[in-house]
PDB file of C-alpha atoms in Angstrom:
ATOM      1  CA  MET N   1      -0.060   0.066   0.034  1.00 46.00           C
ATOM      2  CA  HIS N   2       1.213   3.545  -0.831  1.00 51.00           C
ATOM      3  CA  LYS N   3       2.644   4.911   2.411  1.00 47.00           C
ATOM      4  CA  THR N   4       0.271   8.101   2.207  1.00 52.00           C
ATOM      5  CA  LEU N   5      -2.757   6.053   1.875  1.00 68.00           C
ATOM      6  CA  ASP N   6      -3.203   6.188   5.599  1.00 70.00           C
ATOM      7  CA  HIS N   7      -5.929   8.625   5.410  1.00 71.00           C
ATOM      8  CA  PHE N   8      -8.098   6.602   3.317  1.00 77.00           C
ATOM      9  CA  ALA N   9      -7.077   3.147   5.017  1.00 77.00           C
ATOM     10  CA  GLU N  10      -8.893   4.448   8.184  1.00 78.00           C
ATOM     11  CA  LYS N  11     -11.954   5.105   6.087  1.00 82.00           C
ATOM     12  CA  PHE N  12     -12.211   2.227   3.522  1.00 87.00           C
ATOM     13  CA  GLU N  13     -12.462  -1.552   3.762  1.00 87.00           C
ATOM     14  CA  SER N  14      -9.135  -3.140   3.158  1.00 86.00           C
ATOM     15  CA  GLU N  15     -10.407  -4.519  -0.297  1.00 89.00           C
ATOM     16  CA  LEU N  16     -11.155  -1.213  -1.584  1.00 89.00           C
ATOM     17  CA  VAL N  17      -7.893   0.135  -0.272  1.00 88.00           C
ATOM     18  CA  GLU N  18      -6.181  -2.349  -2.173  1.00 87.00           C
ATOM     19  CA  GLU N  19      -8.162  -1.513  -5.523  1.00 88.00           C
ATOM     20  CA  ILE N  20      -7.341   2.053  -4.984  1.00 87.00           C
ATOM     21  CA  ASN N  21      -3.619   1.258  -4.428  1.00 85.00           C
ATOM     22  CA  HIS N  22      -3.717  -0.888  -7.657  1.00 86.00           C
ATOM     23  CA  LEU N  23      -5.824   1.279  -9.950  1.00 86.00           C
ATOM     24  CA  GLY N  24      -5.180   4.827  -8.974  1.00 86.00           C
ATOM     25  CA  GLN N  25      -2.196   6.899 -10.244  1.00 89.00           C
ATOM     26  CA  VAL N  26      -0.305   8.917  -7.573  1.00 90.00           C
ATOM     27  CA  ARG N  27       0.823  12.278  -8.872  1.00 92.00           C
ATOM     28  CA  ARG N  28       2.574  15.103  -7.269  1.00 93.00           C
ATOM     29  CA  TYR N  29       1.884  18.739  -7.958  1.00 93.00           C
ATOM     30  CA  LYS N  30       3.746  22.004  -6.873  1.00 93.00           C
ATOM     31  CA  ALA N  31       1.935  24.922  -5.596  1.00 88.00           C
ATOM     32  CA  GLY N  32       0.142  27.149  -8.245  1.00 88.00           C
ATOM     33  CA  LYS N  33      -0.659  23.936 -10.482  1.00 92.00           C
ATOM     34  CA  VAL N  34      -4.268  24.097 -12.090  1.00 90.00           C
ATOM     35  CA  LEU N  35      -5.511  20.450 -11.478  1.00 88.00           C
ATOM     36  CA  ILE N  36      -9.005  21.125 -12.678  1.00 86.00           C
ATOM     37  CA  ASP N  37     -10.004  24.094 -14.875  1.00 86.00           C
ATOM     38  CA  PHE N  38     -13.126  25.759 -15.715  1.00 85.00           C
ATOM     39  CA  GLY N  39     -14.775  24.030 -18.692  1.00 83.00           C
ATOM     40  CA  SER N  40     -12.504  21.109 -18.783  1.00 84.00           C
ATOM     41  CA  ASN N  41     -13.571  17.524 -18.965  1.00 83.00           C
ATOM     42  CA  VAL N  42     -13.293  15.924 -15.653  1.00 80.00           C
ATOM     43  CA  THR N  43     -12.221  12.125 -16.322  1.00 82.00           C
ATOM     44  CA  ASP N  44     -10.629  11.274 -13.192  1.00 85.00           C
ATOM     45  CA  ILE N  45     -11.632  11.818  -9.478  1.00 84.00           C
ATOM     46  CA  PRO N  46      -8.769  13.347  -7.277  1.00 87.00           C
ATOM     47  CA  LEU N  47      -8.268  11.812  -3.701  1.00 88.00           C
ATOM     48  CA  VAL N  48      -5.906  14.067  -1.799  1.00 89.00           C
ATOM     49  CA  LEU N  49      -2.985  12.400  -0.058  1.00 89.00           C
ATOM     50  CA  SER N  50      -1.320  15.482   1.373  1.00 87.00           C
ATOM     51  CA  GLY N  51      -1.044  19.152   0.722  1.00 87.00           C
ATOM     52  CA  ALA N  52      -3.878  21.569   0.136  1.00 87.00           C
ATOM     53  CA  ILE N  53      -5.984  22.438  -2.951  1.00 89.00           C
ATOM     54  CA  LYS N  54      -8.090  25.593  -3.136  1.00 87.00           C
ATOM     55  CA  VAL N  55     -11.517  25.375  -5.060  1.00 88.00           C
ATOM     56  CA  VAL N  56     -12.955  28.429  -6.792  1.00 86.00           C
ATOM     57  CA  ARG N  57     -15.837  29.250  -8.859  1.00 83.00           C
ATOM     58  CA  GLU N  58     -16.261  31.799 -11.779  1.00 78.00           C
ATOM     59  CA  ASP N  59     -18.906  34.409 -12.304  1.00 73.00           C
ATOM     60  CA  ARG N  60     -20.255  35.621 -15.816  1.00 73.00           C
ATOM     61  CA  GLN N  61     -17.555  38.373 -15.536  1.00 73.00           C
ATOM     62  CA  GLY N  62     -14.583  35.952 -15.219  1.00 72.00           C
ATOM     63  CA  ARG N  63     -14.144  36.822 -11.649  1.00 75.00           C
ATOM     64  CA  GLU N  64     -13.100  34.107  -9.303  1.00 76.00           C
ATOM     65  CA  LEU N  65     -14.627  33.319  -5.882  1.00 79.00           C
ATOM     66  CA  PHE N  66     -13.041  31.264  -3.154  1.00 81.00           C
ATOM     67  CA  LEU N  67     -15.263  28.305  -2.198  1.00 82.00           C
ATOM     68  CA  TYR N  68     -13.256  25.814  -0.009  1.00 83.00           C
ATOM     69  CA  PHE N  69      -9.898  24.037   0.655  1.00 85.00           C
ATOM     70  CA  LEU N  70      -9.239  20.265   0.192  1.00 87.00           C
ATOM     71  CA  GLY N  71      -6.747  18.614   2.284  1.00 85.00           C
ATOM     72  CA  GLY N  72      -5.475  15.043   3.058  1.00 84.00           C
ATOM     73  CA  GLY N  73      -8.299  12.553   3.075  1.00 85.00           C
ATOM     74  CA  ASP N  74     -10.549  14.782   1.019  1.00 86.00           C
ATOM     75  CA  THR N  75     -12.127  14.749  -2.438  1.00 84.00           C
ATOM     76  CA  CYS N  76     -13.879  17.263  -4.467  1.00 80.00           C
ATOM     77  CA  ALA N  77     -17.630  16.701  -4.609  1.00 76.00           C
ATOM     78  CA  MET N  78     -18.121  18.987  -7.557  1.00 74.00           C
ATOM     79  CA  SER N  79     -15.649  17.079  -9.746  1.00 75.00           C
ATOM     80  CA  LEU N  80     -17.706  13.949  -8.748  1.00 74.00           C
ATOM     81  CA  THR N  81     -20.838  15.517  -9.847  1.00 73.00           C
ATOM     82  CA  CYS N  82     -19.219  16.656 -13.220  1.00 68.00           C
ATOM     83  CA  CYS N  83     -17.857  13.184 -13.746  1.00 64.00           C
ATOM     84  CA  MET N  84     -21.147  11.372 -12.972  1.00 66.00           C
ATOM     85  CA  ASN N  85     -23.203  13.735 -15.137  1.00 67.00           C
ATOM     86  CA  GLN N  86     -20.483  13.877 -17.837  1.00 68.00           C
ATOM     87  CA  LYS N  87     -20.711  17.752 -17.514  1.00 73.00           C
ATOM     88  CA  LYS N  88     -17.497  20.189 -17.999  1.00 80.00           C
ATOM     89  CA  SER N  89     -16.118  21.457 -14.847  1.00 81.00           C
ATOM     90  CA  GLU N  90     -17.749  24.367 -13.231  1.00 80.00           C
ATOM     91  CA  ILE N  91     -14.931  24.771 -10.663  1.00 84.00           C
ATOM     92  CA  LYS N  92     -11.068  25.465 -10.659  1.00 87.00           C
ATOM     93  CA  ALA N  93      -8.959  23.452  -8.463  1.00 89.00           C
ATOM     94  CA  ILE N  94      -5.501  24.993  -7.820  1.00 89.00           C
ATOM     95  CA  VAL N  95      -2.716  23.580  -5.837  1.00 90.00           C
ATOM     96  CA  GLU N  96      -2.256  25.790  -2.824  1.00 86.00           C
ATOM     97  CA  GLU N  97       0.556  23.991  -1.092  1.00 85.00           C
ATOM     98  CA  ASP N  98       2.527  21.135  -2.826  1.00 90.00           C
ATOM     99  CA  ALA N  99       0.214  18.306  -2.930  1.00 91.00           C
ATOM    100  CA  GLU N 100       0.196  14.455  -3.646  1.00 91.00           C
ATOM    101  CA  VAL N 101      -3.069  13.153  -5.288  1.00 91.00           C
ATOM    102  CA  ILE N 102      -4.047   9.881  -6.389  1.00 90.00           C
ATOM    103  CA  MET N 103      -6.259  10.007  -9.474  1.00 89.00           C
ATOM    104  CA  ILE N 104      -9.192   7.411 -10.039  1.00 87.00           C
ATOM    105  CA  PRO N 105     -10.606   6.788 -13.313  1.00 86.00           C
ATOM    106  CA  LEU N 106     -14.255   7.838 -13.605  1.00 81.00           C
ATOM    107  CA  HIS N 107     -15.236   4.282 -14.562  1.00 81.00           C
ATOM    108  CA  TYR N 108     -14.607   2.671 -11.349  1.00 84.00           C
ATOM    109  CA  MET N 109     -17.014   4.905  -9.314  1.00 80.00           C
ATOM    110  CA  ASP N 110     -20.122   2.920 -10.070  1.00 78.00           C
ATOM    111  CA  GLY N 111     -18.661  -0.499  -9.261  1.00 84.00           C
ATOM    112  CA  TRP N 112     -17.247   0.973  -5.799  1.00 88.00           C
ATOM    113  CA  MET N 113     -20.841   1.800  -4.619  1.00 87.00           C
ATOM    114  CA  LYS N 114     -20.937  -1.814  -3.658  1.00 90.00           C
ATOM    115  CA  TYR N 115     -18.458  -0.823  -0.644  1.00 90.00           C
ATOM    116  CA  THR N 116     -20.431   0.613   2.259  1.00 91.00           C
ATOM    117  CA  SER N 117     -17.527   2.843   3.061  1.00 90.00           C
ATOM    118  CA  TRP N 118     -17.228   4.343  -0.397  1.00 89.00           C
ATOM    119  CA  ARG N 119     -20.892   5.226  -0.448  1.00 88.00           C
ATOM    120  CA  GLN N 120     -20.607   6.824   3.022  1.00 90.00           C
ATOM    121  CA  PHE N 121     -17.353   8.695   1.822  1.00 88.00           C
ATOM    122  CA  VAL N 122     -19.114   9.966  -1.343  1.00 86.00           C
ATOM    123  CA  PHE N 123     -22.212  11.209   0.234  1.00 88.00           C
ATOM    124  CA  GLY N 124     -20.113  12.577   3.157  1.00 87.00           C
ATOM    125  CA  SER N 125     -18.139  14.515   0.856  1.00 84.00           C
ATOM    126  CA  TYR N 126     -21.174  16.078  -0.997  1.00 84.00           C
ATOM    127  CA  ASN N 127     -22.515  17.044   2.451  1.00 84.00           C
ATOM    128  CA  GLU N 128     -19.207  18.662   3.699  1.00 82.00           C
ATOM    129  CA  ARG N 129     -18.547  20.547   0.465  1.00 78.00           C
ATOM    130  CA  PHE N 130     -22.372  21.531   0.281  1.00 79.00           C
ATOM    131  CA  GLU N 131     -22.014  23.152   3.781  1.00 79.00           C
ATOM    132  CA  GLU N 132     -18.728  24.870   2.857  1.00 76.00           C
ATOM    133  CA  MET N 133     -20.598  26.455  -0.238  1.00 73.00           C
ATOM    134  CA  LEU N 134     -23.467  27.480   1.849  1.00 77.00           C
ATOM    135  CA  ASN N 135     -20.996  29.144   4.301  1.00 73.00           C
ATOM    136  CA  ALA N 136     -19.617  30.971   1.316  1.00 71.00           C
ATOM    137  CA  VAL N 137     -22.865  32.200   0.210  1.00 71.00           C
ATOM    138  CA  ASP N 138     -23.589  33.215   3.815  1.00 68.00           C
ATOM    139  CA  SER N 139     -20.483  35.253   4.119  1.00 66.00           C
ATOM    140  CA  LEU N 140     -21.203  37.087   0.873  1.00 66.00           C
ATOM    141  CA  ALA N 141     -24.728  37.898   1.766  1.00 62.00           C
ATOM    142  CA  PHE N 142     -24.656  38.284   5.403  1.00 60.00           C
ATOM    143  CA  MET N 143     -20.958  39.070   6.560  1.00 67.00           C
ATOM    144  CA  LYS N 144     -19.046  42.325   6.449  1.00 80.00           C
ATOM    145  CA  LEU N 145     -15.946  41.876   4.282  1.00 83.00           C
ATOM    146  CA  ASP N 146     -13.563  42.112   7.487  1.00 84.00           C
ATOM    147  CA  GLU N 147     -15.630  39.227   8.950  1.00 84.00           C
ATOM    148  CA  ARG N 148     -15.121  37.328   5.427  1.00 85.00           C
ATOM    149  CA  LEU N 149     -11.480  38.068   5.600  1.00 88.00           C
ATOM    150  CA  MET N 150     -10.893  36.751   9.046  1.00 87.00           C
ATOM    151  CA  ASN N 151     -12.776  33.626   8.182  1.00 86.00           C
ATOM    152  CA  TYR N 152     -10.748  33.162   5.050  1.00 87.00           C
ATOM    153  CA  LEU N 153      -7.481  33.372   7.051  1.00 88.00           C
ATOM    154  CA  LEU N 154      -8.843  30.885   9.517  1.00 87.00           C
ATOM    155  CA  ASP N 155      -9.523  28.698   6.643  1.00 84.00           C
ATOM    156  CA  CYS N 156      -6.271  28.909   5.373  1.00 83.00           C
ATOM    157  CA  LYS N 157      -4.626  28.245   8.731  1.00 82.00           C
ATOM    158  CA  GLN N 158      -6.746  25.206   9.134  1.00 79.00           C
ATOM    159  CA  SER N 159      -5.933  23.897   5.600  1.00 74.00           C
ATOM    160  CA  ALA N 160      -2.196  24.426   6.068  1.00 72.00           C
ATOM    161  CA  GLY N 161      -2.093  23.558   9.734  1.00 74.00           C
ATOM    162  CA  ASP N 162       0.118  26.413  10.443  1.00 75.00           C
ATOM    163  CA  PHE N 163      -0.544  29.755  11.901  1.00 83.00           C
ATOM    164  CA  THR N 164       1.616  31.576   9.355  1.00 84.00           C
ATOM    165  CA  ILE N 165      -0.253  32.244   5.911  1.00 83.00           C
ATOM    166  CA  ARG N 166       2.102  32.783   3.014  1.00 85.00           C
ATOM    167  CA  LYS N 167       0.051  34.963   0.766  1.00 84.00           C
ATOM    168  CA  THR N 168       0.228  38.482  -0.978  1.00 86.00           C
ATOM    169  CA  HIS N 169      -2.500  40.772  -0.361  1.00 89.00           C
ATOM    170  CA  GLN N 170      -3.457  40.764  -4.039  1.00 87.00           C
ATOM    171  CA  GLN N 171      -3.784  36.882  -3.666  1.00 85.00           C
ATOM    172  CA  ILE N 172      -6.066  37.291  -0.887  1.00 86.00           C
ATOM    173  CA  ALA N 173      -8.054  40.134  -2.644  1.00 86.00           C
ATOM    174  CA  THR N 174      -8.529  37.838  -5.694  1.00 83.00           C
ATOM    175  CA  ASP N 175     -10.017  34.975  -3.705  1.00 82.00           C
ATOM    176  CA  LEU N 176     -12.231  37.301  -1.941  1.00 84.00           C
ATOM    177  CA  ASN N 177     -13.402  39.298  -5.232  1.00 78.00           C
ATOM    178  CA  THR N 178     -12.178  42.643  -3.911  1.00 82.00           C
ATOM    179  CA  SER N 179      -9.206  44.998  -4.373  1.00 81.00           C
ATOM    180  CA  ARG N 180      -5.812  44.765  -2.981  1.00 84.00           C
ATOM    181  CA  VAL N 181      -6.133  48.203  -1.476  1.00 85.00           C
ATOM    182  CA  VAL N 182      -9.304  47.303   0.491  1.00 85.00           C
ATOM    183  CA  ILE N 183      -7.575  43.994   1.687  1.00 87.00           C
ATOM    184  CA  SER N 184      -4.540  45.945   2.825  1.00 88.00           C
ATOM    185  CA  ARG N 185      -6.474  48.299   4.933  1.00 87.00           C
ATOM    186  CA  LEU N 186      -8.685  45.546   6.587  1.00 88.00           C
ATOM    187  CA  LEU N 187      -5.540  43.547   7.255  1.00 90.00           C
ATOM    188  CA  LYS N 188      -3.912  46.558   9.028  1.00 88.00           C
ATOM    189  CA  LYS N 189      -7.401  46.969  10.964  1.00 88.00           C
ATOM    190  CA  LEU N 190      -6.914  43.349  12.048  1.00 87.00           C
ATOM    191  CA  GLU N 191      -3.289  43.822  13.048  1.00 88.00           C
ATOM    192  CA  GLN N 192      -4.316  46.907  15.297  1.00 88.00           C
ATOM    193  CA  GLU N 193      -7.155  44.857  16.995  1.00 87.00           C
ATOM    194  CA  GLY N 194      -4.436  42.265  17.854  1.00 88.00           C
ATOM    195  CA  GLN N 195      -5.779  39.327  15.633  1.00 87.00           C
ATOM    196  CA  ILE N 196      -2.992  39.043  13.334  1.00 86.00           C
ATOM    197  CA  GLU N 197       0.739  40.165  12.507  1.00 87.00           C
ATOM    198  CA  LEU N 198       1.653  41.313   9.213  1.00 87.00           C
ATOM    199  CA  HIS N 199       5.059  40.562   7.635  1.00 85.00           C
ATOM    200  CA  ARG N 200       6.303  40.690   3.924  1.00 80.00           C
ATOM    201  CA  ASN N 201       4.205  38.375   1.960  1.00 78.00           C
ATOM    202  CA  MET N 202       3.164  36.626   5.087  1.00 82.00           C
ATOM    203  CA  ILE N 203       0.427  36.851   7.829  1.00 86.00           C
ATOM    204  CA  GLU N 204       0.590  35.420  11.231  1.00 87.00           C
ATOM    205  CA  ILE N 205      -2.496  34.691  13.157  1.00 86.00           C
ATOM    206  CA  LEU N 206      -2.255  35.368  16.816  1.00 80.00           C
TER     207      LEU N 206
END
């Protein structure tokens, strides 16, 4: 068994883990790599072994909106949906931190539904990603931008497992669909409130 399949060995029957190990292709990606792009044909399901992947949505004006992060032990429910419905991708998945991913060809998905653990994993993934998307919608509709920003920073911390976030103000502004100037002002406000400490291209959550 691939040594990094530990996340899934805890979730799946041993027979399914063996199938994943035998049929899946382990791939390693550097930060910044686009794993799934808007409008692409999704033919493989990604199971994240390690690292972090950011999933974003695009509006009609081509602006990107951050939805959620994927970490070790996760899969992307929206890519599952696109695969099963043979639709082009409606999301972009970008490697946030160097990642190791095992890619499973689509045609194995239906056969694996015989495994109780796989069914629970798929439905659980749908539920988790749906809740995260609802949170993204709620933050847009009901939260002030400074609250959205702090939630975003906490999501980054949880995804990376590190209180230090290595992002530029422009990268954060792009994810939150606003301007760099606004983000810089709000980050300074959060620093004055003692919630973060700013460094060059780096933010530390206190």
